[in-house]
Short mmCIF file of C-alpha atoms in Angstrom, two decimals:
data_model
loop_
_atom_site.label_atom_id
_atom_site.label_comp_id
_atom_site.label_asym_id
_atom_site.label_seq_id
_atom_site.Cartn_x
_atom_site.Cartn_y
_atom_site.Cartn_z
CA UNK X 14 44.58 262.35 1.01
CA UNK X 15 40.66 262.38 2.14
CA UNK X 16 39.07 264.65 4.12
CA UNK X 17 39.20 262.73 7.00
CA UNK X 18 43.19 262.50 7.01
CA UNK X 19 42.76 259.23 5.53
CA UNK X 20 45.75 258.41 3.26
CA UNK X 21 45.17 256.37 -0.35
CA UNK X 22 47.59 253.83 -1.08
CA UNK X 23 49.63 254.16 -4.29
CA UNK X 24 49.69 251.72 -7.17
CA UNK X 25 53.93 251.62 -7.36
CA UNK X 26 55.30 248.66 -9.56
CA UNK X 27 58.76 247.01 -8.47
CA UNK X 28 61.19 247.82 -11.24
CA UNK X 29 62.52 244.78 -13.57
CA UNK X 30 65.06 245.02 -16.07
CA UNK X 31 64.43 244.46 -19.86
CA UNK X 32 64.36 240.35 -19.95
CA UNK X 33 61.79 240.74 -16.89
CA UNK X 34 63.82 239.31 -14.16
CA UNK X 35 63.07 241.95 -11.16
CA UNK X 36 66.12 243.70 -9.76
CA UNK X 37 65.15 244.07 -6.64
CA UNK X 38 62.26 243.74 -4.29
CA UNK X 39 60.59 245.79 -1.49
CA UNK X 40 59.48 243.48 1.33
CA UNK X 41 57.65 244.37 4.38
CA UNK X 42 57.18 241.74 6.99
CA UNK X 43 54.96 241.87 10.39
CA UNK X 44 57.23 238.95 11.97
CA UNK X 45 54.92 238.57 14.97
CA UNK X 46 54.51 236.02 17.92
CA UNK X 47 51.36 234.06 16.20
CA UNK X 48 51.58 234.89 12.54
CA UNK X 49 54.05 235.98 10.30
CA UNK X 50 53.10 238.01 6.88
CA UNK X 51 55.19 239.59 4.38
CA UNK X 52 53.60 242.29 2.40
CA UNK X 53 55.53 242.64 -1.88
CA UNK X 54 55.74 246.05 -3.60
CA UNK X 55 53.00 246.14 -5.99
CA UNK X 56 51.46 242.68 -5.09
CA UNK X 57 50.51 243.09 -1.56
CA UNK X 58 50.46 240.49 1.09
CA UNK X 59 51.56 237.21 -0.47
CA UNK X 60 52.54 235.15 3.16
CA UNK X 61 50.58 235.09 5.49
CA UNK X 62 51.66 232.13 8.02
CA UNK X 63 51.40 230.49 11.71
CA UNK X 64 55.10 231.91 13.40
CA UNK X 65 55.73 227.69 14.20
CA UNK X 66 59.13 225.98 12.97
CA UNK X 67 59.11 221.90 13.73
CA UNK X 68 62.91 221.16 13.87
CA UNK X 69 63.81 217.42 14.09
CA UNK X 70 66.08 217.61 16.95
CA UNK X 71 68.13 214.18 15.96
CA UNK X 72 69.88 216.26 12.70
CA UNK X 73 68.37 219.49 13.19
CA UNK X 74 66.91 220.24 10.44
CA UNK X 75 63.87 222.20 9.40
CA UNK X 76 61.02 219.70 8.79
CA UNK X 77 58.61 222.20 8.65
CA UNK X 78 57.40 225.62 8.17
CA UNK X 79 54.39 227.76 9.13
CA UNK X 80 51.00 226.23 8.43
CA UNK X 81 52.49 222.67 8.17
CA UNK X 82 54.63 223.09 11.47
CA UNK X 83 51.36 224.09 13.48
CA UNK X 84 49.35 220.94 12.40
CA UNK X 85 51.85 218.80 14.44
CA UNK X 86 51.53 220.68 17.50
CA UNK X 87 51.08 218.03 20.63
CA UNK X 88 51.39 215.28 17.67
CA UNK X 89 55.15 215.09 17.12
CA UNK X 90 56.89 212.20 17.85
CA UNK X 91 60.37 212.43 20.44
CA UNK X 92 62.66 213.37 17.59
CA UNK X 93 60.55 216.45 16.43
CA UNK X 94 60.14 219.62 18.12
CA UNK X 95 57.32 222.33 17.17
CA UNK X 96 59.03 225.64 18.06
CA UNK X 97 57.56 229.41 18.07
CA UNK X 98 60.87 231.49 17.89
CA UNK X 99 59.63 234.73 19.04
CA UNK X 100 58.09 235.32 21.82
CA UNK X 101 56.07 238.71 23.66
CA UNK X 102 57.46 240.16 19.74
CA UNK X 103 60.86 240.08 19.94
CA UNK X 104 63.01 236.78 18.74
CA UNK X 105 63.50 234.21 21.81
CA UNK X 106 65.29 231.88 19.53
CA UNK X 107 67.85 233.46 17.14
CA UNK X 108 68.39 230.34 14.89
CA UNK X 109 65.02 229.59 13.95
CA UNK X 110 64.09 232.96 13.73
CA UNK X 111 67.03 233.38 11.14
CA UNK X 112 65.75 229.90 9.35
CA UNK X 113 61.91 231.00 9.33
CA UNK X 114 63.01 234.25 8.02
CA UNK X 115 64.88 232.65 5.08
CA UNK X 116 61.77 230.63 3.92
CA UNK X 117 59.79 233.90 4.50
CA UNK X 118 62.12 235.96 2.11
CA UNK X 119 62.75 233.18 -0.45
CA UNK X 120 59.11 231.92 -0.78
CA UNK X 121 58.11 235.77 -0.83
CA UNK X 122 60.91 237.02 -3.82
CA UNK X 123 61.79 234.19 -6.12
CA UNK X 124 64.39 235.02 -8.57
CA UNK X 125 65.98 238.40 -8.19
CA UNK X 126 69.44 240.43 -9.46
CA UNK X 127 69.98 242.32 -6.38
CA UNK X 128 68.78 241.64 -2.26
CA UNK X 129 65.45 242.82 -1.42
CA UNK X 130 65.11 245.53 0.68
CA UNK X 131 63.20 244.73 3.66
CA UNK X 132 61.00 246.11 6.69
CA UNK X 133 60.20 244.63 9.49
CA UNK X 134 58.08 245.82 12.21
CA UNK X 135 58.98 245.67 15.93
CA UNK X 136 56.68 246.74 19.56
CA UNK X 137 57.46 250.21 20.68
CA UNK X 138 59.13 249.40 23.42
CA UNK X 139 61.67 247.09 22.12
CA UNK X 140 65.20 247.22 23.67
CA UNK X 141 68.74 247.97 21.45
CA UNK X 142 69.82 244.25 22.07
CA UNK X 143 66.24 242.91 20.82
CA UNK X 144 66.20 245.38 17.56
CA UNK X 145 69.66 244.90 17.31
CA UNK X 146 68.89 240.93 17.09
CA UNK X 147 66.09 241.74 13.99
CA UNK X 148 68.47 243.49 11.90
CA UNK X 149 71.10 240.56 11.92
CA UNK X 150 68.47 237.66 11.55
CA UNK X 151 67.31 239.74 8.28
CA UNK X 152 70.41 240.15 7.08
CA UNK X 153 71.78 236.73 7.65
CA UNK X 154 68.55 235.40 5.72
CA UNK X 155 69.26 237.57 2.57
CA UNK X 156 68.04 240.96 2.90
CA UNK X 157 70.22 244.11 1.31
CA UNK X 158 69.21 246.98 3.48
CA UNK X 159 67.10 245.99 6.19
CA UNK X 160 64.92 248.73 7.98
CA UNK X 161 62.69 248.40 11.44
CA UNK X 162 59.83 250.38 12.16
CA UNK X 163 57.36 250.34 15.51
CA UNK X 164 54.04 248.54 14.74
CA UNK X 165 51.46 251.12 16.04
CA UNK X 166 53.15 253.80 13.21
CA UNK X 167 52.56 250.85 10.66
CA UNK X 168 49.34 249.69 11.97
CA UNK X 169 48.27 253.39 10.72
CA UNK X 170 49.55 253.42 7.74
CA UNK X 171 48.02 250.14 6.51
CA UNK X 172 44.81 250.69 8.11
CA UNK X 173 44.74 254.26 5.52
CA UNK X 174 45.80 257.44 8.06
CA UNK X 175 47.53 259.79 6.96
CA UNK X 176 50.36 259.51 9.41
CA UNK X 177 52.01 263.07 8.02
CA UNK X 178 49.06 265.26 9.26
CA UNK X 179 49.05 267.35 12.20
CA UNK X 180 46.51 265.66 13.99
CA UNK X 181 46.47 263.35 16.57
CA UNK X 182 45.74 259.72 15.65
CA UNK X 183 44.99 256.93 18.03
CA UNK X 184 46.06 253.16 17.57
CA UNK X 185 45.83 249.95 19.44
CA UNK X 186 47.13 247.59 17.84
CA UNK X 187 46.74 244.21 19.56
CA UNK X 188 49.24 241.12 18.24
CA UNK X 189 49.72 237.64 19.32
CA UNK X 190 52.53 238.82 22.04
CA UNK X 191 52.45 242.48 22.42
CA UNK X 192 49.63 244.78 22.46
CA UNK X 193 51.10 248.47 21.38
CA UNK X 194 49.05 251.79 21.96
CA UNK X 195 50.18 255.04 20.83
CA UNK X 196 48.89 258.54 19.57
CA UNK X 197 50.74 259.75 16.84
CA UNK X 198 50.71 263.07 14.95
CA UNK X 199 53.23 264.17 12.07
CA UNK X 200 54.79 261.07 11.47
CA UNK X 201 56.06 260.23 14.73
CA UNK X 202 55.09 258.71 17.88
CA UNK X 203 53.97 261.36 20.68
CA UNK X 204 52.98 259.25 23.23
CA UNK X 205 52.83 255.20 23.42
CA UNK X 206 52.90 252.46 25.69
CA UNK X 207 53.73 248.66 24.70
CA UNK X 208 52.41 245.69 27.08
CA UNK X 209 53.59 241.80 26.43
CA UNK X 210 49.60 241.44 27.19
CA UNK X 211 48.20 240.37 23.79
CA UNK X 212 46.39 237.55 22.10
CA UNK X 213 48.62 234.60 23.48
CA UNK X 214 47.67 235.79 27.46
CA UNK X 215 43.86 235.83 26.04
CA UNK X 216 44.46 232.01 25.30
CA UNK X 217 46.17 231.38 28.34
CA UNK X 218 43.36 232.79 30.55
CA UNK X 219 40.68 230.98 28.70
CA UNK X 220 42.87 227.62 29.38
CA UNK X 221 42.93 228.71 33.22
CA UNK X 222 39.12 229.54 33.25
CA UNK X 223 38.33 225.68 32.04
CA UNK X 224 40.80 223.70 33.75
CA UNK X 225 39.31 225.77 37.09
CA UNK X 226 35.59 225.42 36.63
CA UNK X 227 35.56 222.67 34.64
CA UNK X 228 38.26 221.06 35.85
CA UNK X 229 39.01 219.85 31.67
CA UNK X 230 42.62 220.32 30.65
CA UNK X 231 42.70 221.85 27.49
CA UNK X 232 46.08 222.91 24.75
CA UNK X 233 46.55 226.34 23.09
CA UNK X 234 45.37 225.04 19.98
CA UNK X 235 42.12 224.51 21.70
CA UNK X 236 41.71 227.38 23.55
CA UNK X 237 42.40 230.05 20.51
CA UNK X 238 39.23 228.04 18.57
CA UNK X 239 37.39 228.96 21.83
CA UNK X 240 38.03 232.85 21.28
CA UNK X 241 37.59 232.50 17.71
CA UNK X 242 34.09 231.11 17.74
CA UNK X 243 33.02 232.57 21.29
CA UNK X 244 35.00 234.90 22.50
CA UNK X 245 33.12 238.25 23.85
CA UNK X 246 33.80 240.67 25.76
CA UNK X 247 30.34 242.75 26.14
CA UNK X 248 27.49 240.88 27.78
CA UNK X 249 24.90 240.24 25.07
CA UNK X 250 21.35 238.35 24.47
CA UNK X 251 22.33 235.72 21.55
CA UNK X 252 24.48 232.94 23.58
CA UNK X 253 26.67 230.73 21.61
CA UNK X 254 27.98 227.87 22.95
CA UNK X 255 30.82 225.34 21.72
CA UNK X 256 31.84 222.02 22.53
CA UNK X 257 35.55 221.67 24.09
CA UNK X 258 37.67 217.99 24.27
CA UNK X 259 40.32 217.60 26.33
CA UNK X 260 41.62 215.31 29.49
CA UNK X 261 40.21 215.22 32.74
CA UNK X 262 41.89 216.93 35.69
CA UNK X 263 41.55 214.65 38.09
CA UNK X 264 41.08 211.15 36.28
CA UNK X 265 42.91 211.63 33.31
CA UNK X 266 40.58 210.66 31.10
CA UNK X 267 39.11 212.20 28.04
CA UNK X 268 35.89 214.24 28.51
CA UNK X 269 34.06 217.06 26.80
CA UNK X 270 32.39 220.48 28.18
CA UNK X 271 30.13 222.93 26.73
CA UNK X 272 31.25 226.63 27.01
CA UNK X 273 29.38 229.80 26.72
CA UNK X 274 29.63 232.97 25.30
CA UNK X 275 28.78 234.54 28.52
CA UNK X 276 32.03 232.68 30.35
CA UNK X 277 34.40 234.38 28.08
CA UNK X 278 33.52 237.78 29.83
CA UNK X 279 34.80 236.40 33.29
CA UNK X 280 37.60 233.94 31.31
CA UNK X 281 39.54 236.72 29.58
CA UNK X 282 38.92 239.36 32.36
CA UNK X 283 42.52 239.50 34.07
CA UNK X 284 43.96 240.34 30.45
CA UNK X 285 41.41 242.40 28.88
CA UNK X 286 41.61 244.75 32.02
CA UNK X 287 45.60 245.15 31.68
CA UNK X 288 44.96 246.40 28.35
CA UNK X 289 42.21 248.55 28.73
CA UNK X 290 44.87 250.04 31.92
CA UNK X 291 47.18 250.46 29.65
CA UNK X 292 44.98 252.34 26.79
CA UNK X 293 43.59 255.09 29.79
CA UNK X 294 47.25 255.36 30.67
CA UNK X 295 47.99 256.75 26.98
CA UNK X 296 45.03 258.56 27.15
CA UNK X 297 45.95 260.68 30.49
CA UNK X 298 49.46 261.27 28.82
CA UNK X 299 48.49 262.86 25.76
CA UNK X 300 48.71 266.14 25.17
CA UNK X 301 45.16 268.30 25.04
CA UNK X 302 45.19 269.32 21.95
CA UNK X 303 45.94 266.13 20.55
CA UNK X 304 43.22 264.51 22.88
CA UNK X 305 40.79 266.86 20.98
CA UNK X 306 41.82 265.07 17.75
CA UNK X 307 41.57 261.54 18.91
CA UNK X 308 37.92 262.19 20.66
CA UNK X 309 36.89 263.37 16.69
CA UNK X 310 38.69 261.27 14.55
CA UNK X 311 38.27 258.51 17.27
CA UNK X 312 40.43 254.66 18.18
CA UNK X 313 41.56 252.78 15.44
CA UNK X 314 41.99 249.06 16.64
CA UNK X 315 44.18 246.25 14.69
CA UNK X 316 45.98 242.96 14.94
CA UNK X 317 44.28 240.18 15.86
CA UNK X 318 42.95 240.52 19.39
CA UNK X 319 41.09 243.11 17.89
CA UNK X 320 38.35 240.71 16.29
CA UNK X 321 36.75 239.53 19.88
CA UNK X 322 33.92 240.56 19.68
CA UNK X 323 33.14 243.56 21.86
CA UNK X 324 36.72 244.29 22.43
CA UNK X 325 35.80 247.57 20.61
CA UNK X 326 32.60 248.42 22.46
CA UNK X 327 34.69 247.52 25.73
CA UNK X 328 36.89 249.99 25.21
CA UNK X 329 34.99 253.03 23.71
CA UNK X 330 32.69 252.29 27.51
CA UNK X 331 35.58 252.48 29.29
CA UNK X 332 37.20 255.56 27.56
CA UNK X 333 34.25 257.57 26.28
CA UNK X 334 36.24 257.66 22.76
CA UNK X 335 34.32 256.70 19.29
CA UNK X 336 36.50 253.38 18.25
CA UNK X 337 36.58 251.26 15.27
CA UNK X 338 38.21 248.04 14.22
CA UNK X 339 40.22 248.83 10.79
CA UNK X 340 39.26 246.42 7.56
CA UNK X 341 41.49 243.40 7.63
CA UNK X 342 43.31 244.69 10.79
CA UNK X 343 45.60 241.37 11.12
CA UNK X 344 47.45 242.67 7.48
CA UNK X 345 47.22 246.36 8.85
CA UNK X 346 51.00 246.16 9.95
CA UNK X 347 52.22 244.01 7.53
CA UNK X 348 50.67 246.54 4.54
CA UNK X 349 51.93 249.56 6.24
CA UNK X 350 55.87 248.24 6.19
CA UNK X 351 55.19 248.24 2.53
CA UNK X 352 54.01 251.56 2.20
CA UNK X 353 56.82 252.84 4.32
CA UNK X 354 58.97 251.34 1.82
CA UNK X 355 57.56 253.29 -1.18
CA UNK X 356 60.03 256.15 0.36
CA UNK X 357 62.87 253.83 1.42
CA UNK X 358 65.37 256.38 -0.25
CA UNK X 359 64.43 259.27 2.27
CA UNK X 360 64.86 256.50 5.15
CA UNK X 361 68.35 255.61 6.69
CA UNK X 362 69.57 251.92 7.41
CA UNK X 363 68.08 250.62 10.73
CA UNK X 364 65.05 253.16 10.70
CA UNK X 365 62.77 252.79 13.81
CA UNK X 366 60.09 255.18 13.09
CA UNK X 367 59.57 257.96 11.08
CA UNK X 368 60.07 260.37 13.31
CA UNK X 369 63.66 259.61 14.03
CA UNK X 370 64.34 259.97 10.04
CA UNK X 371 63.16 262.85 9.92
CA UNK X 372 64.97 264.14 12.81
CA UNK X 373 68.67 262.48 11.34
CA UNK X 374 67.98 264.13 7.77
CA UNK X 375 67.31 267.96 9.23
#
């Protein structure tokens, strides 16, 4: 542990018998609305792919899977359907979720004696039926014991805090569907809040913003390259600019636009400012002397909404509080299951944070 109740990740090799076939494997997967990863003991992330299954709805089966499933969205032809199977973070569509999760867990462990062990984060404010729903997906796709966990307690771990300490920590950790805020302080989650206000209603604004003044309808595809390569949220000097395609409103006919920097401000505002309600609404339920620690040790954003730029500025205006985006914050969940797994044997079946272990094993 560092002085700054930073925690150093440990260098644990999966066990494998004498011939070298692994026994069993430790597998920690973020399955989020966008992207799903899957994080292997001892090798780290080693999937990291769009949450998209195309289906061929004549013999339904699986064409195709992650990467390759995305490239056909708006170019399938009638028999083939592009599918996201979760939705806000929680599984919309049971079957495909249980089908994506078997190629997750087969491309991710290979050849193996025994079923992996896996982890598998889930919002804070997820329902019974929803978590309920996780556990059977992962099981019916291979897993041996299958474990859940709430993203803003893995978000710390794999961004490097030391989740044990008794001191306040502050996370945001903003996903594809869900954006989950919580202050947490030995081990456990003291006070959180989780909004289905993420990076998917930050692509669905932008699409509003064009289509409205500049009357150019545009797909999701389109719109999450917009926030990629100009997305802001802080007004500043250096104006980029990109070049958008798409149909015509009111003739139907294909056209192009030039967007700003500077539009993104007013294009993701009705989002942006549920989120930021949502952070000061943590903030005026924490405890004082927890609030102490989160004004010194400060915000830790991750997930992927994090990377607009000035989300982080935004936020540290609005609440005052020092905040910092975490390195490589879209693997920050995804890395933490895997930690959380290096003490699977002091964590019962169907774990959803550390807290409540701790509480069941006293």
């Amino acid at each position: 542990m560092t002085k700054n109740g930073e925690m150093r990740q440990g260098n644990a090799q999966p066990k494998q018998n004498i011939r070298g076939l692994q026994l069993r494997r430790n597998i920690g997967i973020d399955l989020g609305t966008v992207n799903v990863l899957v994080y292997v003991e001892g090798r780290g992330i080693v999937l990291k792919e769009p949450s998209v299954v195309a289906v061929d709805k004549i013999t339904d089966q699986i064409v195709a899977v992650g990467s390759e499933a995305q490239a056909l969205i708006g170019r399938t032809p009638a028999n083939l359907e592009t599918i996201r199977p979760m939705r806000d973070g929680v599984i919309s569509q049971y079957d495909v979720t249980l089908r994506m999760l078997q190629y997750c867990i087969r491309n991710a462990c290979g050849q193996m004696l025994l079923p992996p062990r896996v982890m598998i984060c889930v919002p804070s404010g997820v329902t019974e039926v929803e978590e309920r729903a996780v556990v059977d997906a992962a099981r019916e796709a291979g897993a041996g014991k299958v474990y859940l966990m709430e993203e803003p307690v893995a978000a710390a771990l794999g961004a490097g805090v030391d989740i044990e300490a008794p001191v306040g920590r502050m996370i945001i950790d903003i996903g594809g569907g869900t954006t989950d805020i919580a202050v947490i302080s030995m081990g456990g989650v003291v006070v959180s809040e989780s909004i289905r206000i993420a990076g998917e209603k930050l692509d669905e604004a932008i699409m509003r913003y064009v289509r409205r003044e500049h009357g150019l309808l545009i797909g999701v595809q389109t719109a999450e390259l917009i926030k990629q390569r100009i997305g802001a949220l802080y007004t500043h000097k250096q104006v980029r600019s990109v070049e958008v395609r798409g149909r015509n409103a009111q003739s139907g006919l294909p056209e192009v636009a030039t967007l700003s920097s500077r539009e993104m401000l007013e294009a993701m505002a009705e989002p942006v400012s549920a989120i930021l309600d949502a952070v000061c609404s943590v903030i005026e339920r924490t405890p004082p002397e927890l609030l102490g620690d989160v004004l010194k040790y400060g915000i830790i954003m991750t997930g992927g909404g994090s990377m607009v730029r000035g989300f982080d500025q935004l936020i540290q205006k609005v609440t005052g509080v020092p905040v910092r985006v975490a390195d490589d914050p879209i693997s920050c969940v995804a890395r933490g299951t895997g930690i959380a797994l290096q003490n699977h044997k002091q964590l019962p079946e169907g774990t959803l944070n550390l807290a409540r272990a701790r509480r069941d094993r006293l």
